Amino acid sequence: MTKHLFMFKKIGPGILVAAAFVGPGTITICTLAGVHFGYALIWAILVSMLATILLQEMASRIGVVTQTGLADIIKRELHNPWVKGFVITIILGAILVGNAAYEAGNIGGATLGLEQLFQSSQLEPFYPSMLGALAFLLLWFGTYKTLEKVFMVLVGVMGVCFLVCAIITKPSVMEIVKGALIPRLPEGSLLSVIALVGTTVVPYNLFLHASLVKEKWKSHSDLKKVRWDTAISIGVGGLVSIAILITASAAPIEDVTSAGDMAKGLEPLFGKGATYFMALGLLAAGVTSAITAPLAASFVASSCFGWEGGMQDKRFKLVWIIVLFFGVFFLSFDIKPIEVIQFAQVANGILLPVIAMLLLWMVNKKSVMGKFRNSFVQNALGIAIVAFTLFLGIKSIIKVIG
C-alpha cells in the first residue's frame, strides 16, 4: 500500500500533458474512428502513444537537465538570426493563434457535457462564460502544485467515466486485441489514422512538458521519476482514447458532428446512466484542455521572449487571459473560427516535424545534454517518428488546402 502511494506521489507534469491531448477534439476523432471502422484503428492510438511517450520524454529530459524551456534552448542553439527568427515566428504563430482557436473547442466540449448533465437548464446560454470563469480562477490563483492536484482529480474522473462506458457496451476482447496488434487500413481510413496520431502527438505539449518538469524536479537524479511519470500519464491518456473508440463502436450513431453526439447515441441502448458517464467525462476533458491550452501558450511566449517571473509574471498571465478570452468570445457570440483553426492546422502541420527534428538534434548535443544524450535505440525510434510526423504534417496541410 505504501509503495503504491509513493508511486502515486511521483505523478507530475505528465498528467497535465495527458489532460491536454485528451480533449473534446480527441473525443470527437476517436468517436468517428469507432463509428466508421470499429476496433480496426486501435493500433493507431497505440502507435501515437509510443511516439508521444518518446518525444515527451526527450522534451522533459531537456527541461530537467537544462532547467530552461524548450524555446530558450532553440534560441540558444540556432545561431543564424534568419533561421532563428523564422522558427520562433512559426512556433509563436502556431501555438498562440492555434491555442486561441482550439480553446473555443475545449470550452465548447465542456459546455456539451454540462448540457447533457443538466438538460433544458435556463443557464445554458451562460455555460461558456461560467466555464471560462472557472478556468480563469484556477489559472489566476493556482500554483503548479494546485493545478497538478486538480488535474489528477479531473483526469481520474474522465478516465473512470470513459472506461465505465466502454465496459457497459460489453465489447469483444478478441476483436480489441486484433485491432490493437494487427495494423489495418480499411478503405477510407487513412485520414482517420492521421487524425488519431495528430490529436495525440501535439507540438505545444512538448513546450508545456519541458517548462513544467523544472517546476517539480531540479536534479538529474530525478530523471527516472520523469520517465515513469511520462510513460504512466501518456498511457492513461491513451487508454481513455481507446475506451472512447470502443464505446463509439457499439453506439448506434452514424452522423457525428461533435463529441456530444455519442452521449446522445448511448442512451437508447444503455440507458441514462451511460449518457451521464459520457457527459461527465466530456465535461472533465473539456475543462482540463481549456486550462492547459492557455497555460501552454503562456509558457511558449515566456520562453520565446525570455520572461523570468514564472507563472506569476504579469505578461505570462496576460497571454493566457487573451487565449481564454478568445475561446469564450468565439462561443458566446456563436462565431465559427474555422479559418483560424485551419491556419492553426497548417501551422501545426509545419511545426510538428520541425520541432521533432530540432528536439532530436538538441537531445543529441553534448553541449546541451552532456552524458544524458540519446541512446542509439532512442535515436533510431526518434528518426522514425520524425519521418512519420513529416508525412503527417504534409497530409494535414494537403487536407486543409483541399
CSV table of C-alpha atoms in Angstrom, one decimal:
chain,number,residue,atom,x,y,z
A,1,MET,CA,0.0,0.0,0.0
A,2,THR,CA,2.8,2.4,1.0
A,3,LYS,CA,4.7,1.6,-2.2
A,4,HIS,CA,1.6,2.4,-4.3
A,5,LEU,CA,1.1,5.7,-2.5
A,6,PHE,CA,4.8,6.5,-3.1
A,7,MET,CA,4.4,5.8,-6.9
A,8,PHE,CA,1.2,7.9,-7.0
A,9,LYS,CA,3.1,10.9,-5.4
A,10,LYS,CA,5.7,10.7,-8.3
A,11,ILE,CA,3.0,11.6,-10.8
A,12,GLY,CA,3.7,15.1,-12.0
A,13,PRO,CA,3.6,17.2,-15.2
A,14,GLY,CA,2.9,14.1,-17.4
A,15,ILE,CA,-0.7,14.1,-16.1
A,16,LEU,CA,-1.2,17.7,-17.5
A,17,VAL,CA,0.2,16.5,-20.9
A,18,ALA,CA,-2.3,13.6,-20.9
A,19,ALA,CA,-5.1,16.0,-19.9
A,20,ALA,CA,-4.0,18.4,-22.7
A,21,PHE,CA,-4.3,15.8,-25.6
A,22,VAL,CA,-7.5,14.1,-24.3
A,23,GLY,CA,-9.9,17.0,-25.0
A,24,PRO,CA,-13.1,17.3,-27.0
A,25,GLY,CA,-11.2,17.2,-30.3
A,26,THR,CA,-9.7,13.8,-29.4
A,27,ILE,CA,-13.1,12.5,-28.2
A,28,THR,CA,-14.7,13.5,-31.5
A,29,ILE,CA,-11.9,11.9,-33.6
A,30,CYS,CA,-11.9,8.7,-31.5
A,31,THR,CA,-15.7,8.6,-31.8
A,32,LEU,CA,-15.6,9.0,-35.6
A,33,ALA,CA,-12.9,6.2,-35.8
A,34,GLY,CA,-15.0,3.9,-33.7
A,35,VAL,CA,-18.3,4.6,-35.5
A,36,HIS,CA,-16.8,4.2,-39.0
A,37,PHE,CA,-14.2,1.5,-38.5
A,38,GLY,CA,-15.0,-0.4,-35.3
A,39,TYR,CA,-11.9,-1.6,-33.4
A,40,ALA,CA,-9.7,-1.7,-36.5
A,41,LEU,CA,-7.8,1.5,-35.7
A,42,ILE,CA,-6.8,0.8,-32.1
A,43,TRP,CA,-3.3,0.1,-33.3
A,44,ALA,CA,-3.0,3.7,-34.5
A,45,ILE,CA,-3.7,5.0,-31.0
A,46,LEU,CA,-1.0,2.7,-29.6
A,47,VAL,CA,1.5,3.9,-32.2
A,48,SER,CA,0.6,7.5,-31.4
A,49,MET,CA,1.0,6.8,-27.6
A,50,LEU,CA,4.5,5.3,-28.3
A,51,ALA,CA,5.5,8.4,-30.4
A,52,THR,CA,4.2,10.7,-27.7
A,53,ILE,CA,6.0,9.0,-24.9
A,54,LEU,CA,9.3,9.1,-26.8
A,55,LEU,CA,9.0,12.8,-27.8
A,56,GLN,CA,7.7,13.9,-24.4
A,57,GLU,CA,10.5,12.0,-22.6
A,58,MET,CA,13.1,13.9,-24.7
A,59,ALA,CA,11.4,17.2,-24.1
A,60,SER,CA,11.1,16.6,-20.3
A,61,ARG,CA,14.7,15.3,-20.1
A,62,ILE,CA,15.9,18.6,-21.7
A,63,GLY,CA,13.8,20.5,-19.2
A,64,VAL,CA,15.3,18.7,-16.2
A,65,VAL,CA,18.9,18.7,-17.4
A,66,THR,CA,19.0,22.3,-18.6
A,67,GLN,CA,16.4,23.8,-16.2
A,68,THR,CA,15.2,26.0,-19.1
A,69,GLY,CA,12.2,26.0,-21.5
A,70,LEU,CA,12.4,24.4,-24.9
A,71,ALA,CA,12.2,27.7,-26.8
A,72,ASP,CA,15.1,29.0,-24.7
A,73,ILE,CA,17.3,26.1,-25.9
A,74,ILE,CA,16.1,26.5,-29.5
A,75,LYS,CA,17.0,30.2,-29.4
A,76,ARG,CA,20.4,29.5,-27.8
A,77,GLU,CA,21.4,26.7,-30.3
A,78,LEU,CA,20.2,28.3,-33.5
A,79,HIS,CA,22.9,30.9,-34.3
A,80,ASN,CA,21.7,32.1,-37.7
A,81,PRO,CA,19.4,35.1,-37.0
A,82,TRP,CA,17.2,34.4,-40.0
A,83,VAL,CA,16.6,30.8,-39.2
A,84,LYS,CA,16.1,31.6,-35.5
A,85,GLY,CA,13.6,34.3,-36.4
A,86,PHE,CA,11.7,32.0,-38.8
A,87,VAL,CA,11.5,29.1,-36.3
A,88,ILE,CA,10.4,31.3,-33.4
A,89,THR,CA,7.8,33.0,-35.5
A,90,ILE,CA,6.3,29.7,-36.6
A,91,ILE,CA,6.3,28.5,-33.0
A,92,LEU,CA,4.6,31.6,-31.7
A,93,GLY,CA,2.1,31.8,-34.6
A,94,ALA,CA,1.1,28.1,-34.5
A,95,ILE,CA,0.8,27.9,-30.7
A,96,LEU,CA,-0.6,31.3,-29.7
A,97,VAL,CA,-3.1,31.6,-32.6
A,98,GLY,CA,-3.8,27.9,-32.7
A,99,ASN,CA,-4.5,27.5,-29.0
A,100,ALA,CA,-6.8,30.6,-29.0
A,101,ALA,CA,-8.8,28.9,-31.8
A,102,TYR,CA,-8.8,25.4,-30.2
A,103,GLU,CA,-9.8,27.0,-26.9
A,104,ALA,CA,-13.3,27.6,-28.3
A,105,GLY,CA,-13.5,23.8,-29.0
A,106,ASN,CA,-12.3,23.0,-25.5
A,107,ILE,CA,-14.8,25.2,-23.7
A,108,GLY,CA,-17.5,24.1,-26.3
A,109,GLY,CA,-16.8,20.4,-25.4
A,110,ALA,CA,-17.2,21.1,-21.7
A,111,THR,CA,-20.4,23.0,-22.5
A,112,LEU,CA,-21.8,20.0,-24.3
A,113,GLY,CA,-21.0,17.9,-21.2
A,114,LEU,CA,-22.9,20.3,-19.0
A,115,GLU,CA,-25.9,20.4,-21.4
A,116,GLN,CA,-26.1,16.6,-21.3
A,117,LEU,CA,-25.9,16.6,-17.5
A,118,PHE,CA,-28.4,19.4,-16.8
A,119,GLN,CA,-30.8,19.1,-19.8
A,120,SER,CA,-33.1,22.1,-20.5
A,121,SER,CA,-31.4,24.3,-18.0
A,122,GLN,CA,-32.1,28.0,-18.1
A,123,LEU,CA,-28.4,28.5,-17.5
A,124,GLU,CA,-27.3,27.0,-20.9
A,125,PRO,CA,-26.5,30.4,-22.6
A,126,PHE,CA,-24.2,31.2,-19.7
A,127,TYR,CA,-22.2,27.9,-19.7
A,128,PRO,CA,-19.3,29.2,-21.8
A,129,SER,CA,-18.8,32.2,-19.6
A,130,MET,CA,-19.1,30.1,-16.4
A,131,LEU,CA,-16.5,27.6,-17.7
A,132,GLY,CA,-14.3,30.4,-18.8
A,133,ALA,CA,-14.6,32.0,-15.3
A,134,LEU,CA,-13.7,28.6,-13.7
A,135,ALA,CA,-10.6,28.3,-15.9
A,136,PHE,CA,-9.6,31.9,-15.1
A,137,LEU,CA,-9.8,31.4,-11.4
A,138,LEU,CA,-7.8,28.2,-11.5
A,139,LEU,CA,-5.1,29.8,-13.6
A,140,TRP,CA,-5.0,33.1,-11.7
A,141,PHE,CA,-4.9,31.7,-8.2
A,142,GLY,CA,-3.4,28.3,-8.9
A,143,THR,CA,0.3,27.4,-8.4
A,144,TYR,CA,1.8,24.5,-10.3
A,145,LYS,CA,1.1,22.2,-7.3
A,146,THR,CA,-2.5,23.2,-7.1
A,147,LEU,CA,-3.0,22.6,-10.9
A,148,GLU,CA,-1.3,19.2,-10.6
A,149,LYS,CA,-3.8,18.1,-7.9
A,150,VAL,CA,-6.8,19.5,-9.8
A,151,PHE,CA,-5.7,17.7,-12.9
A,152,MET,CA,-5.2,14.4,-11.1
A,153,VAL,CA,-8.8,14.5,-9.9
A,154,LEU,CA,-10.2,15.6,-13.3
A,155,VAL,CA,-8.2,13.0,-15.3
A,156,GLY,CA,-9.2,10.4,-12.8
A,157,VAL,CA,-12.9,11.3,-13.2
A,158,MET,CA,-12.5,11.4,-17.0
A,159,GLY,CA,-10.7,8.0,-17.1
A,160,VAL,CA,-13.3,6.2,-14.9
A,161,CYS,CA,-16.2,7.7,-16.8
A,162,PHE,CA,-15.0,6.6,-20.2
A,163,LEU,CA,-13.8,3.2,-19.0
A,164,VAL,CA,-17.2,2.5,-17.4
A,165,CYS,CA,-18.8,3.5,-20.8
A,166,ALA,CA,-16.6,1.0,-22.6
A,167,ILE,CA,-17.3,-1.8,-20.2
A,168,ILE,CA,-21.1,-1.1,-20.3
A,169,THR,CA,-21.0,-1.8,-24.1
A,170,LYS,CA,-19.7,-5.4,-23.4
A,171,PRO,CA,-17.0,-5.3,-26.2
A,172,SER,CA,-15.4,-8.3,-27.8
A,173,VAL,CA,-12.0,-8.8,-26.1
A,174,MET,CA,-10.6,-10.8,-29.0
A,175,GLU,CA,-11.6,-8.1,-31.5
A,176,ILE,CA,-10.0,-5.4,-29.3
A,177,VAL,CA,-6.7,-7.5,-29.2
A,178,LYS,CA,-6.9,-7.9,-33.0
A,179,GLY,CA,-7.5,-4.2,-33.5
A,180,ALA,CA,-4.5,-3.4,-31.3
A,181,LEU,CA,-1.9,-5.9,-32.6
A,182,ILE,CA,-2.8,-6.2,-36.3
A,183,PRO,CA,-2.3,-2.9,-38.2
A,184,ARG,CA,-5.1,-2.5,-40.8
A,185,LEU,CA,-6.2,0.3,-43.1
A,186,PRO,CA,-9.8,-0.2,-44.0
A,187,GLU,CA,-11.0,1.7,-47.1
A,188,GLY,CA,-11.2,5.5,-46.4
A,189,SER,CA,-9.4,5.2,-43.0
A,190,LEU,CA,-6.1,6.9,-43.8
A,191,LEU,CA,-7.2,10.4,-42.8
A,192,SER,CA,-8.7,8.9,-39.6
A,193,VAL,CA,-5.3,7.4,-38.7
A,194,ILE,CA,-3.6,10.7,-39.4
A,195,ALA,CA,-6.1,12.5,-37.2
A,196,LEU,CA,-5.7,9.9,-34.4
A,197,VAL,CA,-1.9,10.4,-34.3
A,198,GLY,CA,-2.2,14.2,-34.9
A,199,THR,CA,-4.5,14.7,-31.9
A,200,THR,CA,-2.2,12.8,-29.6
A,201,VAL,CA,1.3,14.0,-30.7
A,202,VAL,CA,0.7,17.7,-30.1
A,203,PRO,CA,3.6,20.2,-30.6
A,204,TYR,CA,2.6,22.6,-27.8
A,205,ASN,CA,2.7,19.7,-25.3
A,206,LEU,CA,6.5,19.4,-25.9
A,207,PHE,CA,6.9,23.0,-24.7
A,208,LEU,CA,4.5,22.6,-21.9
A,209,HIS,CA,6.2,19.5,-20.6
A,210,ALA,CA,9.8,20.9,-20.8
A,211,SER,CA,8.6,24.0,-18.8
A,212,LEU,CA,6.6,22.1,-16.2
A,213,VAL,CA,9.2,19.5,-15.3
A,214,LYS,CA,11.5,22.1,-14.0
A,215,GLU,CA,8.7,23.4,-11.7
A,216,LYS,CA,8.7,19.9,-10.0
A,217,TRP,CA,12.2,18.4,-10.4
A,218,LYS,CA,15.6,20.1,-10.2
A,219,SER,CA,18.1,17.2,-10.1
A,220,HIS,CA,19.5,14.8,-12.8
A,221,SER,CA,18.7,12.0,-10.3
A,222,ASP,CA,15.0,12.7,-10.8
A,223,LEU,CA,15.1,11.6,-14.5
A,224,LYS,CA,13.8,8.1,-13.6
A,225,LYS,CA,10.8,9.7,-12.0
A,226,VAL,CA,10.3,11.9,-15.0
A,227,ARG,CA,10.3,8.8,-17.3
A,228,TRP,CA,7.9,6.9,-15.1
A,229,ASP,CA,5.6,9.9,-14.9
A,230,THR,CA,5.6,10.4,-18.7
A,231,ALA,CA,5.0,6.7,-19.5
A,232,ILE,CA,2.2,6.2,-17.0
A,233,SER,CA,0.4,9.5,-17.7
A,234,ILE,CA,0.5,9.2,-21.5
A,235,GLY,CA,-0.5,5.5,-21.1
A,236,VAL,CA,-3.6,6.6,-19.1
A,237,GLY,CA,-4.5,9.2,-21.8
A,238,GLY,CA,-4.1,6.5,-24.5
A,239,LEU,CA,-6.3,4.1,-22.5
A,240,VAL,CA,-9.0,6.8,-22.3
A,241,SER,CA,-8.8,7.3,-26.1
A,242,ILE,CA,-9.1,3.6,-26.7
A,243,ALA,CA,-12.1,3.4,-24.3
A,244,ILE,CA,-13.8,6.2,-26.3
A,245,LEU,CA,-13.2,4.3,-29.6
A,246,ILE,CA,-14.6,1.1,-28.1
A,247,THR,CA,-17.7,2.8,-26.8
A,248,ALA,CA,-18.3,4.5,-30.1
A,249,SER,CA,-18.0,1.2,-31.9
A,250,ALA,CA,-21.2,0.0,-30.0
A,251,ALA,CA,-23.1,3.3,-30.1
A,252,PRO,CA,-26.0,3.4,-32.7
A,253,ILE,CA,-24.9,6.6,-34.3
A,254,GLU,CA,-24.0,7.5,-37.9
A,255,ASP,CA,-23.8,11.3,-38.2
A,256,VAL,CA,-21.1,12.6,-35.8
A,257,THR,CA,-20.6,16.3,-35.7
A,258,SER,CA,-19.3,16.8,-32.2
A,259,ALA,CA,-18.1,14.9,-29.1
A,260,GLY,CA,-21.6,15.3,-27.6
A,261,ASP,CA,-23.3,13.1,-30.3
A,262,MET,CA,-22.0,9.9,-28.6
A,263,ALA,CA,-23.6,10.8,-25.3
A,264,LYS,CA,-27.0,11.1,-27.1
A,265,GLY,CA,-26.4,7.9,-29.0
A,266,LEU,CA,-25.6,5.7,-26.0
A,267,GLU,CA,-29.0,6.3,-24.2
A,268,PRO,CA,-31.2,4.1,-26.4
A,269,LEU,CA,-29.0,1.0,-25.9
A,270,PHE,CA,-27.6,1.5,-22.4
A,271,GLY,CA,-29.9,3.9,-20.6
A,272,LYS,CA,-29.5,7.2,-18.8
A,273,GLY,CA,-26.5,6.0,-16.7
A,274,ALA,CA,-24.3,5.7,-19.8
A,275,THR,CA,-25.3,9.1,-21.0
A,276,TYR,CA,-24.4,10.7,-17.7
A,277,PHE,CA,-21.0,8.9,-17.5
A,278,MET,CA,-20.2,10.1,-21.1
A,279,ALA,CA,-21.3,13.7,-20.3
A,280,LEU,CA,-19.3,13.8,-17.1
A,281,GLY,CA,-16.2,12.5,-18.9
A,282,LEU,CA,-16.7,15.1,-21.7
A,283,LEU,CA,-17.0,17.9,-19.1
A,284,ALA,CA,-13.8,16.8,-17.4
A,285,ALA,CA,-12.0,16.5,-20.8
A,286,GLY,CA,-13.1,20.0,-21.8
A,287,VAL,CA,-12.2,21.7,-18.5
A,288,THR,CA,-8.7,20.1,-18.5
A,289,SER,CA,-7.9,21.1,-22.1
A,290,ALA,CA,-9.4,24.6,-21.5
A,291,ILE,CA,-6.8,25.1,-18.8
A,292,THR,CA,-3.7,23.5,-20.5
A,293,ALA,CA,-4.1,25.3,-23.8
A,294,PRO,CA,-3.8,28.8,-22.4
A,295,LEU,CA,-1.1,27.6,-19.9
A,296,ALA,CA,1.0,26.1,-22.8
A,297,ALA,CA,0.6,29.3,-24.8
A,298,SER,CA,1.9,31.4,-21.9
A,299,PHE,CA,4.9,29.0,-21.3
A,300,VAL,CA,5.8,29.3,-25.0
A,301,ALA,CA,5.6,33.1,-25.1
A,302,SER,CA,7.6,33.3,-21.8
A,303,SER,CA,10.3,31.0,-23.2
A,304,CYS,CA,10.5,32.9,-26.5
A,305,PHE,CA,10.7,36.3,-25.0
A,306,GLY,CA,12.8,35.4,-22.0
A,307,TRP,CA,10.4,36.4,-19.2
A,308,GLU,CA,11.7,35.3,-15.9
A,309,GLY,CA,8.8,35.8,-13.5
A,310,GLY,CA,7.3,32.3,-13.9
A,311,MET,CA,3.6,31.7,-13.7
A,312,GLN,CA,3.0,34.9,-11.6
A,313,ASP,CA,4.6,37.2,-14.2
A,314,LYS,CA,2.0,39.7,-15.4
A,315,ARG,CA,3.0,39.1,-19.0
A,316,PHE,CA,2.6,35.4,-18.5
A,317,LYS,CA,-0.9,35.9,-17.1
A,318,LEU,CA,-1.8,38.3,-19.9
A,319,VAL,CA,-1.1,35.7,-22.6
A,320,TRP,CA,-3.3,33.0,-21.1
A,321,ILE,CA,-6.0,35.6,-20.4
A,322,ILE,CA,-6.0,36.6,-24.2
A,323,VAL,CA,-6.2,32.9,-25.2
A,324,LEU,CA,-9.0,32.2,-22.7
A,325,PHE,CA,-10.9,35.3,-23.7
A,326,PHE,CA,-10.9,34.4,-27.4
A,327,GLY,CA,-12.2,30.9,-26.6
A,328,VAL,CA,-15.1,32.3,-24.7
A,329,PHE,CA,-15.7,35.1,-27.2
A,330,PHE,CA,-16.0,32.7,-30.2
A,331,LEU,CA,-18.5,30.6,-28.3
A,332,SER,CA,-20.6,33.3,-26.7
A,333,PHE,CA,-21.2,35.1,-30.0
A,334,ASP,CA,-21.6,31.9,-32.0
A,335,ILE,CA,-18.6,32.8,-34.2
A,336,LYS,CA,-17.1,29.8,-36.1
A,337,PRO,CA,-13.4,30.3,-36.1
A,338,ILE,CA,-12.9,27.8,-38.9
A,339,GLU,CA,-10.4,29.9,-40.9
A,340,VAL,CA,-8.3,30.5,-37.7
A,341,ILE,CA,-8.5,26.7,-36.9
A,342,GLN,CA,-7.5,25.9,-40.5
A,343,PHE,CA,-4.5,28.2,-40.1
A,344,ALA,CA,-3.6,26.5,-36.9
A,345,GLN,CA,-3.8,23.1,-38.5
A,346,VAL,CA,-1.4,24.2,-41.3
A,347,ALA,CA,0.9,25.9,-38.8
A,348,ASN,CA,0.9,22.8,-36.6
A,349,GLY,CA,1.5,20.6,-39.7
A,350,ILE,CA,4.7,22.6,-40.3
A,351,LEU,CA,5.6,22.9,-36.6
A,352,LEU,CA,5.4,19.2,-35.6
A,353,PRO,CA,8.1,17.8,-37.9
A,354,VAL,CA,10.3,21.0,-37.4
A,355,ILE,CA,10.1,20.7,-33.6
A,356,ALA,CA,10.6,16.9,-33.7
A,357,MET,CA,13.8,17.4,-35.8
A,358,LEU,CA,15.0,20.2,-33.5
A,359,LEU,CA,14.2,18.1,-30.4
A,360,LEU,CA,16.2,15.2,-31.8
A,361,TRP,CA,19.1,17.4,-32.7
A,362,MET,CA,19.2,19.1,-29.3
A,363,VAL,CA,18.9,16.0,-27.3
A,364,ASN,CA,22.0,14.6,-29.0
A,365,LYS,CA,24.1,17.8,-28.4
A,366,LYS,CA,26.9,17.2,-25.8
A,367,SER,CA,26.9,21.0,-25.1
A,368,VAL,CA,23.2,20.8,-24.1
A,369,MET,CA,22.7,17.4,-22.6
A,370,GLY,CA,26.2,16.2,-21.6
A,371,LYS,CA,26.0,12.5,-20.7
A,372,PHE,CA,22.2,12.5,-20.8
A,373,ARG,CA,22.1,12.4,-24.6
A,374,ASN,CA,20.0,9.9,-26.6
A,375,SER,CA,21.0,6.2,-26.9
A,376,PHE,CA,21.2,4.5,-30.3
A,377,VAL,CA,17.8,3.0,-29.9
A,378,GLN,CA,16.2,6.3,-28.9
A,379,ASN,CA,17.7,7.9,-32.0
A,380,ALA,CA,16.5,5.1,-34.3
A,381,LEU,CA,13.0,5.5,-32.9
A,382,GLY,CA,13.3,9.3,-33.0
A,383,ILE,CA,14.2,9.3,-36.7
A,384,ALA,CA,11.2,7.0,-37.5
A,385,ILE,CA,8.9,9.4,-35.6
A,386,VAL,CA,10.4,12.5,-37.4
A,387,ALA,CA,9.7,10.7,-40.8
A,388,PHE,CA,6.2,9.9,-39.7
A,389,THR,CA,5.5,13.5,-38.4
A,390,LEU,CA,6.8,14.8,-41.7
A,391,PHE,CA,4.3,12.6,-43.5
A,392,LEU,CA,1.6,13.6,-41.0
A,393,GLY,CA,2.4,17.3,-41.5
A,394,ILE,CA,2.3,17.2,-45.3
A,395,LYS,CA,-1.0,15.2,-45.2
A,396,SER,CA,-2.7,17.7,-42.8
A,397,ILE,CA,-1.6,20.7,-44.9
A,398,ILE,CA,-3.0,19.0,-48.1
A,399,LYS,CA,-6.2,18.1,-46.3
A,400,VAL,CA,-6.8,21.8,-45.2
A,401,ILE,CA,-5.9,23.1,-48.7
A,402,GLY,CA,-8.2,20.5,-50.2
